[in-house]
Tab-separated table of C-alpha atoms in Angstrom:
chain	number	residue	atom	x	y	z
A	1	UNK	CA	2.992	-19.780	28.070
A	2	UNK	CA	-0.344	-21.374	27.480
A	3	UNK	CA	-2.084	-18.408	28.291
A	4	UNK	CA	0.199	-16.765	25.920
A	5	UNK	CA	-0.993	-19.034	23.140
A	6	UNK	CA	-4.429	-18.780	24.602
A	7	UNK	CA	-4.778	-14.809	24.052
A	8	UNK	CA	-3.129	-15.143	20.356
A	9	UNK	CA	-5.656	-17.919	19.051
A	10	UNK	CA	-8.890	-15.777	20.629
A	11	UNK	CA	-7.189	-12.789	18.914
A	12	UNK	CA	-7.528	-14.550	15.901
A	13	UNK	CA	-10.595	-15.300	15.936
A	14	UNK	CA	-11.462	-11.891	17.219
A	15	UNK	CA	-10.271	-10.462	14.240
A	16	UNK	CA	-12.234	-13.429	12.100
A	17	UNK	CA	-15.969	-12.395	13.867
A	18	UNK	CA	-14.397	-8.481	12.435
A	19	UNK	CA	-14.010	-9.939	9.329
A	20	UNK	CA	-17.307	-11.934	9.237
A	21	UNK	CA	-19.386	-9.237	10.651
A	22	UNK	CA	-17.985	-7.326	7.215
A	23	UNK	CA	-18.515	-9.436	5.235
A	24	UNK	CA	-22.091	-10.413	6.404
A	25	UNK	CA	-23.370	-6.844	6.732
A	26	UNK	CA	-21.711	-5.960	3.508
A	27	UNK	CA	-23.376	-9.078	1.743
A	28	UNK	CA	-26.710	-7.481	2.922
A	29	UNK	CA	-26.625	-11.059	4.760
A	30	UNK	CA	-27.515	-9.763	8.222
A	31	UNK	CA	-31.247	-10.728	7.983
A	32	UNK	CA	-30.258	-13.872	6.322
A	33	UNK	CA	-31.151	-15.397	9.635
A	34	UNK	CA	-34.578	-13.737	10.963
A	35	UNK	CA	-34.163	-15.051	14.708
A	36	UNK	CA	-31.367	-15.745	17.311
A	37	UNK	CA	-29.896	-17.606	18.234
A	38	UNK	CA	-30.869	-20.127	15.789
A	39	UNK	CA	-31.432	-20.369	12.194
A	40	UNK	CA	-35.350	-20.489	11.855
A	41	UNK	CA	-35.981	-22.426	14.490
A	42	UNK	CA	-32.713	-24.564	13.633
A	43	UNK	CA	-29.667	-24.247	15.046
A	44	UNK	CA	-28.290	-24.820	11.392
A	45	UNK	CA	-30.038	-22.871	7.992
A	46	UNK	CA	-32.739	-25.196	6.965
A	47	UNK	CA	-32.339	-27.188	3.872
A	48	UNK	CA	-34.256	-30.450	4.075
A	49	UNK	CA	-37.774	-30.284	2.983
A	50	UNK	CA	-39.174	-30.528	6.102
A	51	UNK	CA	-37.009	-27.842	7.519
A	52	UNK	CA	-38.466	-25.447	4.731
A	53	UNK	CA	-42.418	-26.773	5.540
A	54	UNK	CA	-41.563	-25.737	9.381
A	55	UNK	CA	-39.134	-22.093	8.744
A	56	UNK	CA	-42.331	-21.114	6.317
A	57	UNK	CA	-44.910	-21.552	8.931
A	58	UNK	CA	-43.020	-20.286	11.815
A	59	UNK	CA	-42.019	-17.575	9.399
A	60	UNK	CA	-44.681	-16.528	7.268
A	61	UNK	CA	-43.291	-14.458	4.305
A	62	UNK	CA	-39.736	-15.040	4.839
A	63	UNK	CA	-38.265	-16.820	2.135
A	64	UNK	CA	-34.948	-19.133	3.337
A	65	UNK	CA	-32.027	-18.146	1.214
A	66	UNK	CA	-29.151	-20.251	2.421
A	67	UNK	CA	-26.317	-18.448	1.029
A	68	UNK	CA	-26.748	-15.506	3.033
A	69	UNK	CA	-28.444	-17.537	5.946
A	70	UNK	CA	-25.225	-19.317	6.215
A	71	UNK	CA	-22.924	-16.533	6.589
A	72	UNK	CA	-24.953	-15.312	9.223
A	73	UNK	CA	-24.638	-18.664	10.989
A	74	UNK	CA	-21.243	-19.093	10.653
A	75	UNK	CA	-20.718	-15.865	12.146
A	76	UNK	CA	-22.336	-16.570	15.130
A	77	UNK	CA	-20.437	-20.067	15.694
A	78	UNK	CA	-17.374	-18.015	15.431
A	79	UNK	CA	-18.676	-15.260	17.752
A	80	UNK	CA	-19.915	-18.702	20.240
A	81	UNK	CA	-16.204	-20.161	19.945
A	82	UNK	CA	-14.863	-16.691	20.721
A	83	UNK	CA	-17.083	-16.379	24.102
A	84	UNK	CA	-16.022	-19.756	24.900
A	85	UNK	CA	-12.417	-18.445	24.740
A	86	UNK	CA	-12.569	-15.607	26.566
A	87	UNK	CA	-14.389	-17.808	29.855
A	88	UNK	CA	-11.539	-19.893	29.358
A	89	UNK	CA	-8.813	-17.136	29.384
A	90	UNK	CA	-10.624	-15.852	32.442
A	91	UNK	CA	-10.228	-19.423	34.200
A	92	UNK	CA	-6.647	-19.242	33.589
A	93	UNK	CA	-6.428	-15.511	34.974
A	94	UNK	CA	-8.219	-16.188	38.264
A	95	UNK	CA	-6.255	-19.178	38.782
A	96	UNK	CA	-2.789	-17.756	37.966
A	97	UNK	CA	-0.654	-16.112	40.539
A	98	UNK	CA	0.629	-13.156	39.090
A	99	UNK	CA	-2.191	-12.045	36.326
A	100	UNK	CA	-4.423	-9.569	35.424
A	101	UNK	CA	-7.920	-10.367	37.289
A	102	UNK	CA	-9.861	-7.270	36.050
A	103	UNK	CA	-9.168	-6.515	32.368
A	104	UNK	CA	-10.316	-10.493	31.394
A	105	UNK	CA	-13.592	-10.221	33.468
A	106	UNK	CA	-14.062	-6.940	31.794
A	107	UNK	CA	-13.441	-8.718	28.176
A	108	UNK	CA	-16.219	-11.605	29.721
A	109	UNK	CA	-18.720	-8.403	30.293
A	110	UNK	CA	-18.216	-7.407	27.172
A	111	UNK	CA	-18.372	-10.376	24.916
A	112	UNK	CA	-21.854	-10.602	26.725
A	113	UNK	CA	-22.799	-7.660	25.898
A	114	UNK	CA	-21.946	-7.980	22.422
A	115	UNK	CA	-23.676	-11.433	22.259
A	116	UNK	CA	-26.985	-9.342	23.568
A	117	UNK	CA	-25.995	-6.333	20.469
A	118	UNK	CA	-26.140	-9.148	17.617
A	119	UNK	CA	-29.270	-10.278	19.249
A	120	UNK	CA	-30.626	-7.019	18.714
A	121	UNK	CA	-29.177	-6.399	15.674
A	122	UNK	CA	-31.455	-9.399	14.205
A	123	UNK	CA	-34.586	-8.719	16.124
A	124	UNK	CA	-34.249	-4.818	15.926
A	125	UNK	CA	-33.820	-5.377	12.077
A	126	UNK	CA	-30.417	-3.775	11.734
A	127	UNK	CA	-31.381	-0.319	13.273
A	128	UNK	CA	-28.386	1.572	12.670
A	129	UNK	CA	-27.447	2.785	16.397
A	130	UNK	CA	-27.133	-0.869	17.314
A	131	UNK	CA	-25.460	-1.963	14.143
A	132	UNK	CA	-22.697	0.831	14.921
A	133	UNK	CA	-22.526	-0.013	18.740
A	134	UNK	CA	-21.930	-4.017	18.005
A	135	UNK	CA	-19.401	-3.036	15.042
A	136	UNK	CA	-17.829	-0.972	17.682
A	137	UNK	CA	-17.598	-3.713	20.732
A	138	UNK	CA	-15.904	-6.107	18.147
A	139	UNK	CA	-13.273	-3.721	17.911
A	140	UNK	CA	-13.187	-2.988	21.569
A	141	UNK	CA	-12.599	-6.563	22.117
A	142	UNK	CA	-9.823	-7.160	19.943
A	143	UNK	CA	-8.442	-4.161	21.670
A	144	UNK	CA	-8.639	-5.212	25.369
A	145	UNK	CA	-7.186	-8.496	24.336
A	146	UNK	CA	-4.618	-6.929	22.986
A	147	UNK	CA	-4.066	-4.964	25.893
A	148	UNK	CA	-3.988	-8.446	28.162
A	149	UNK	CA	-1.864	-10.515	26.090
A	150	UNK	CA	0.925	-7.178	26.475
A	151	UNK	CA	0.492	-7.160	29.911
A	152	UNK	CA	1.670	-11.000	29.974
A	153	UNK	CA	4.508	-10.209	28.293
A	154	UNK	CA	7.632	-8.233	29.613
A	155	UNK	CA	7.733	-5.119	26.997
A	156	UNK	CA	9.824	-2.126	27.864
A	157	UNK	CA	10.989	0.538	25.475
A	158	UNK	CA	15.023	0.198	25.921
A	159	UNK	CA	16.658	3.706	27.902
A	160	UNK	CA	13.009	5.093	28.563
A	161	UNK	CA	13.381	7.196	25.450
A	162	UNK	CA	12.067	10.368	26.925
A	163	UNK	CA	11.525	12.126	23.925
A	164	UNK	CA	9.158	9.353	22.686
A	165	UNK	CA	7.716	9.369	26.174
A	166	UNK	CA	6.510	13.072	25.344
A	167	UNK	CA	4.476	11.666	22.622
A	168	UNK	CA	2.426	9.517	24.822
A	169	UNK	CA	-0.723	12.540	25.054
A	170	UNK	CA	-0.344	13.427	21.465
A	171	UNK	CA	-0.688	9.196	20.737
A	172	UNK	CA	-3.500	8.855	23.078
A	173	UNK	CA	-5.225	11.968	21.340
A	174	UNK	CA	-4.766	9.999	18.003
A	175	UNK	CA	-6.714	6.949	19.395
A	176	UNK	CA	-9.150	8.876	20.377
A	177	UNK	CA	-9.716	10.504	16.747
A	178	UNK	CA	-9.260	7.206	15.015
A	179	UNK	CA	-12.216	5.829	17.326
A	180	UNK	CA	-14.160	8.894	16.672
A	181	UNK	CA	-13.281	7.803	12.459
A	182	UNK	CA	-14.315	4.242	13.144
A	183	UNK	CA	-17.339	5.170	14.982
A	184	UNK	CA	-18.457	8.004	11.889
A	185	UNK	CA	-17.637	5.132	9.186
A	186	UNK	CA	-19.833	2.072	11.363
A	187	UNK	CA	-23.067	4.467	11.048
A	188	UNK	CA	-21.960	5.314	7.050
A	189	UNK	CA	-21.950	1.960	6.451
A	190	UNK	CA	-24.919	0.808	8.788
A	191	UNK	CA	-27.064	3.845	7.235
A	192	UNK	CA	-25.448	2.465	3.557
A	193	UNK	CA	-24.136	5.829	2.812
A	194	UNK	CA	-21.086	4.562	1.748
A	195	UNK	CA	-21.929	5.165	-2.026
A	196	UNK	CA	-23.600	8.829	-1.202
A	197	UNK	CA	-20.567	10.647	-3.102
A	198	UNK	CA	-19.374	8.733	-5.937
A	199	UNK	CA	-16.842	11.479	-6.991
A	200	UNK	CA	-13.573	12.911	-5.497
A	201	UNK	CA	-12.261	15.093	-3.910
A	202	UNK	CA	-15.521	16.496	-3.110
A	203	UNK	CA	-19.368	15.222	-3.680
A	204	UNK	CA	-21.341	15.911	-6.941
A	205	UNK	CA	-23.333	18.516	-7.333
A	206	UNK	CA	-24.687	21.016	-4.956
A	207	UNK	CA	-23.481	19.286	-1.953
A	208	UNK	CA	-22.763	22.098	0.612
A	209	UNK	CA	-26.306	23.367	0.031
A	210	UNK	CA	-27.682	19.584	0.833
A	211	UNK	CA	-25.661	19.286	4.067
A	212	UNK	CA	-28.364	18.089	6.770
A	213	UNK	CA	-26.200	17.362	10.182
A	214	UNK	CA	-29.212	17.620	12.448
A	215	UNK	CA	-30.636	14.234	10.605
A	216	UNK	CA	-27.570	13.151	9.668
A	217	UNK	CA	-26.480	11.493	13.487
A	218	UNK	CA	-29.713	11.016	15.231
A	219	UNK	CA	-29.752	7.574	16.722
A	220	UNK	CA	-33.087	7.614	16.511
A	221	UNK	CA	-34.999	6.966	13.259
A	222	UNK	CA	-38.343	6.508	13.823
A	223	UNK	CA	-40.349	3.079	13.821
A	224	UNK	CA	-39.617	0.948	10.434
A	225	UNK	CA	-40.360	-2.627	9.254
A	226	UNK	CA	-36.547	-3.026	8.526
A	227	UNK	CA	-33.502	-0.672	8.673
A	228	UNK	CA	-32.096	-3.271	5.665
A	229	UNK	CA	-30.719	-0.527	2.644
A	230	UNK	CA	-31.553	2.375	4.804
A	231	UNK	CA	-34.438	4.633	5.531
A	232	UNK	CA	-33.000	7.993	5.291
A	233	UNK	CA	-33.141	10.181	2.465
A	234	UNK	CA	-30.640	10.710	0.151
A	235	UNK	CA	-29.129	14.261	1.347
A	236	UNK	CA	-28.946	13.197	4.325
A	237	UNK	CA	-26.733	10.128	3.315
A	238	UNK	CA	-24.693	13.000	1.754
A	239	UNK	CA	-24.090	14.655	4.728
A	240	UNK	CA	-22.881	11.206	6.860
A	241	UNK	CA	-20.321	10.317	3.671
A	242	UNK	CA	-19.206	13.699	3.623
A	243	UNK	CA	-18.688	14.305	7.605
A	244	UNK	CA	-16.657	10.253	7.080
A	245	UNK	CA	-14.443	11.560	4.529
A	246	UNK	CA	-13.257	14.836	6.643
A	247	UNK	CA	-12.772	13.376	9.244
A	248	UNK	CA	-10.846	10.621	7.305
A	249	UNK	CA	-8.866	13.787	6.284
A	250	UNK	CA	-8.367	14.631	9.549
A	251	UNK	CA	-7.690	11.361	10.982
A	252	UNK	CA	-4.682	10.611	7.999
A	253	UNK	CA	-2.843	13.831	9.323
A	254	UNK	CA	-3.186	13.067	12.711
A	255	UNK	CA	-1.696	9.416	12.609
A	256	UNK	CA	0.786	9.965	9.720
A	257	UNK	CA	2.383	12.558	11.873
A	258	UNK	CA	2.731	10.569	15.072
A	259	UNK	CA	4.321	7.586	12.607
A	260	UNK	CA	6.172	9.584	10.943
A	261	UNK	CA	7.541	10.605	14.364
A	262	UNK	CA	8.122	7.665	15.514
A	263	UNK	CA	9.918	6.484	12.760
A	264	UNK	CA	12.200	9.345	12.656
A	265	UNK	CA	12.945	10.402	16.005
A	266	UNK	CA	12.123	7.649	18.716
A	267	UNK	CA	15.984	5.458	19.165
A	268	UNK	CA	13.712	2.204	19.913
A	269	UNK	CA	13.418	-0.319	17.403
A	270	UNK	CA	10.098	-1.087	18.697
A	271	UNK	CA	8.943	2.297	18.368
A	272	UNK	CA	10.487	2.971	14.887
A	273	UNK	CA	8.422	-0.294	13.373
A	274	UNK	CA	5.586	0.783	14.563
A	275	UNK	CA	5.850	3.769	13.379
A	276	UNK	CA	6.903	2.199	10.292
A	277	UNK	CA	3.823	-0.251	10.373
A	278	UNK	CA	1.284	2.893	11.517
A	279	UNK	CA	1.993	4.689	7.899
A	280	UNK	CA	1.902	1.589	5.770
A	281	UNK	CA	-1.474	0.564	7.141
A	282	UNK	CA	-2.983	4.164	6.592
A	283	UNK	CA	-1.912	4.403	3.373
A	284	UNK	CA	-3.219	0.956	2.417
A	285	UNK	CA	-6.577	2.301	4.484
A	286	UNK	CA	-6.742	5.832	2.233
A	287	UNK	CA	-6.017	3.548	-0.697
A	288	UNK	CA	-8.910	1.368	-0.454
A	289	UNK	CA	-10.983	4.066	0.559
A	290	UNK	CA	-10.627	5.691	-2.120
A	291	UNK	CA	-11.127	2.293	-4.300
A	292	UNK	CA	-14.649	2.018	-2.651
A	293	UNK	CA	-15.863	5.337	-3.927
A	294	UNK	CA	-13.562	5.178	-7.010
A	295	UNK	CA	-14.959	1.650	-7.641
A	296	UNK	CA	-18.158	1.508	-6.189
A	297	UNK	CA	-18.051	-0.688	-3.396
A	298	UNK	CA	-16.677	-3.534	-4.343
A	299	UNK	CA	-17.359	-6.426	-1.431
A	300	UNK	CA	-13.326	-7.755	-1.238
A	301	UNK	CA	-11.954	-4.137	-0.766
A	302	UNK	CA	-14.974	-2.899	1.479
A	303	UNK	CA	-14.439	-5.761	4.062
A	304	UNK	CA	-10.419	-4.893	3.337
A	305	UNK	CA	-11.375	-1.892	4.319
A	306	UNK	CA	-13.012	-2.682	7.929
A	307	UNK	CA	-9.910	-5.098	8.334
A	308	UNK	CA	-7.696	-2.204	8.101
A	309	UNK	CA	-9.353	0.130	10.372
A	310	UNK	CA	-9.025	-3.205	13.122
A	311	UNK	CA	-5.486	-3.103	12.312
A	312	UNK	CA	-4.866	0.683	12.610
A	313	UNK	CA	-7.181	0.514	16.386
A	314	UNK	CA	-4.428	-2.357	17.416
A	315	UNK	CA	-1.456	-0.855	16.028
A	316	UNK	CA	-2.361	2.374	18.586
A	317	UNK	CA	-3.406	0.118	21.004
A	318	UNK	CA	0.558	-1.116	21.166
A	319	UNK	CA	1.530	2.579	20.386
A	320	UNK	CA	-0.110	4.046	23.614
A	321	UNK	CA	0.820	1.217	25.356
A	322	UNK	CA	4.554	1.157	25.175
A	323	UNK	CA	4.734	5.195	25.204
A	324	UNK	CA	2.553	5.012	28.691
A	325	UNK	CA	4.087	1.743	30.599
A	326	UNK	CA	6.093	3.034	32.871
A	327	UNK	CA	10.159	2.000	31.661
């Protein structure tokens, strides 16, 4: 039971680093902070005069702003409480007798590694390939723990439910294009192409003649003072907002057919709500999609939006989990 507990509070606060990462990258806060761990030297933002006489000459040109250097902060005590979480749910694991051993040292590998990503996402100066890649081990995270806190918990779909059970390729195949549509909108955002197109259905303009896919998804974009507001050109912005919204085309068909399955054919209960729960949360995701473009990137619905792609990765987490364990 306590490890129970355990999993559900460091999934919460999983999904509160998601939210804070959002919200501090969409604040064009993530420089607010120009070293790491600390805060200029501090391991709070600066704001006593002294602090400011030392942050200026360790950090010559860099003016403290403490609104954005404190939601970088708090971030990262989140992120810290989260790590120390995750050692403790691998204490419990290697210490119980009948629990996973692998999946939590995996989580502890990763939460590492994604300590090491927002390191370099400071002193890299938000270069877009590492931006992406810690965006993506956030989600990752949430995912495996996920994953561990079901496999603590008896869950069975009731009768097998063959039929459903036929789904389980079609679900996993869904994952993997909703990953695919989480990785394609990290780099739109981390590249701020979100606000590329500003019309719908389709860009302004000559759009199909500006298309520039060779640019468009090379990690690689040469050496920069800062990646902060981007340093590619605008057609080739174009071309990562337009390749996002396709495959947000294709990713809404994909998913709203597997719920919509679910819902209507599978004789579980468990099945049929998340099915149920699948199409509500896309169309709350198309929804404020569209509001972004529609309303030019407002902060509260672009950080709704990032929450709602985390929600969609752990709904299909479940999904692909009950259709797979064995009955």
């Amino acid at each position: 039971m306590l490890l129970k507990n355990v999993l559900r509070l460091t999934l919460v606060f999983t999904l509160m680093v998601i939210f804070m990462g959002a919200y501090t990258r969409l604040s064009d806060a993530g420089l607010g902070c120009p070293d790491w761990p600390g805060c200029y030297g501090h391991v709070k933002v600066p704001t006593a005069d002294h602090e400011l006489a030392r942050a200026e000459s360790t950090f010559p040109g860099m003016t403290v702003e403490p609104a954005k250097a404190w939601l970088e902060m708090i971030h990262r005590y989140i992120a810290a409480s989260l790590g120390l979480l995750v050692i403790g749910i691998l204490v419990m694991c290697l210490r119980g007798d009948d629990t996973p051993r692998r999946l939590p040292l995996l989580i502890l590998l990763l939460i590492l590694f994604q300590g090491a990503l927002g390191a370099w996402t400071v002193t890299m100066k938000l270069m877009p390939v590492v931006v992406m890649s810690h965006l993506l081990g956030g989600f990752t995270l949430a995912s495996l723990l996920l994953l561990l806190y079901l496999r603590t918990r008896p869950l069975r779909i009731p009768g097998g439910d063959s039929r459903m059970r036929q789904l389980a390729p079609f679900a996993l195949m869904c994952l993997a294009i909703l990953v695919l549509q989480i990785l394609l909108g990290g780099w739109t955002s981390s590249n701020y192409a979100a606000l590329a197109c500003t019309s719908l259905p389709i860009c302004e303009g000559d759009w199909t003649g500006n298309l520039q896919l060779a640019d468009a998804f090379s990690p690689f974009q040469g050496e920069h003072p800062s990646f902060e507001y981007g340093v590619l050109d605008y057609h080739t912005r174009m071309t990562i907002h337009v390749v996002h919204r396709f495959g947000a085309m294709v990713t809404a068909l994909f998913l709203g057919v597997l719920g919509w399955r679910l819902w209507r054919q599978s004789r579980a209960y468990l099945l049929r709500q998340a099915g149920v729960v699948l199409m509500l949360l896309l169309l709350a995701q198309v929804a404020l999609g569209v509001s972004n473009v529609v309303l030019h990137l407002p902060l509260a619905i672009a950080v709704a939006h990032n929450m709602g792609a985390a929600l969609l990765l752990l709904t299909l987490v479940f999904i692909n989990y009950a259709l797979w364990r064995k009955a």
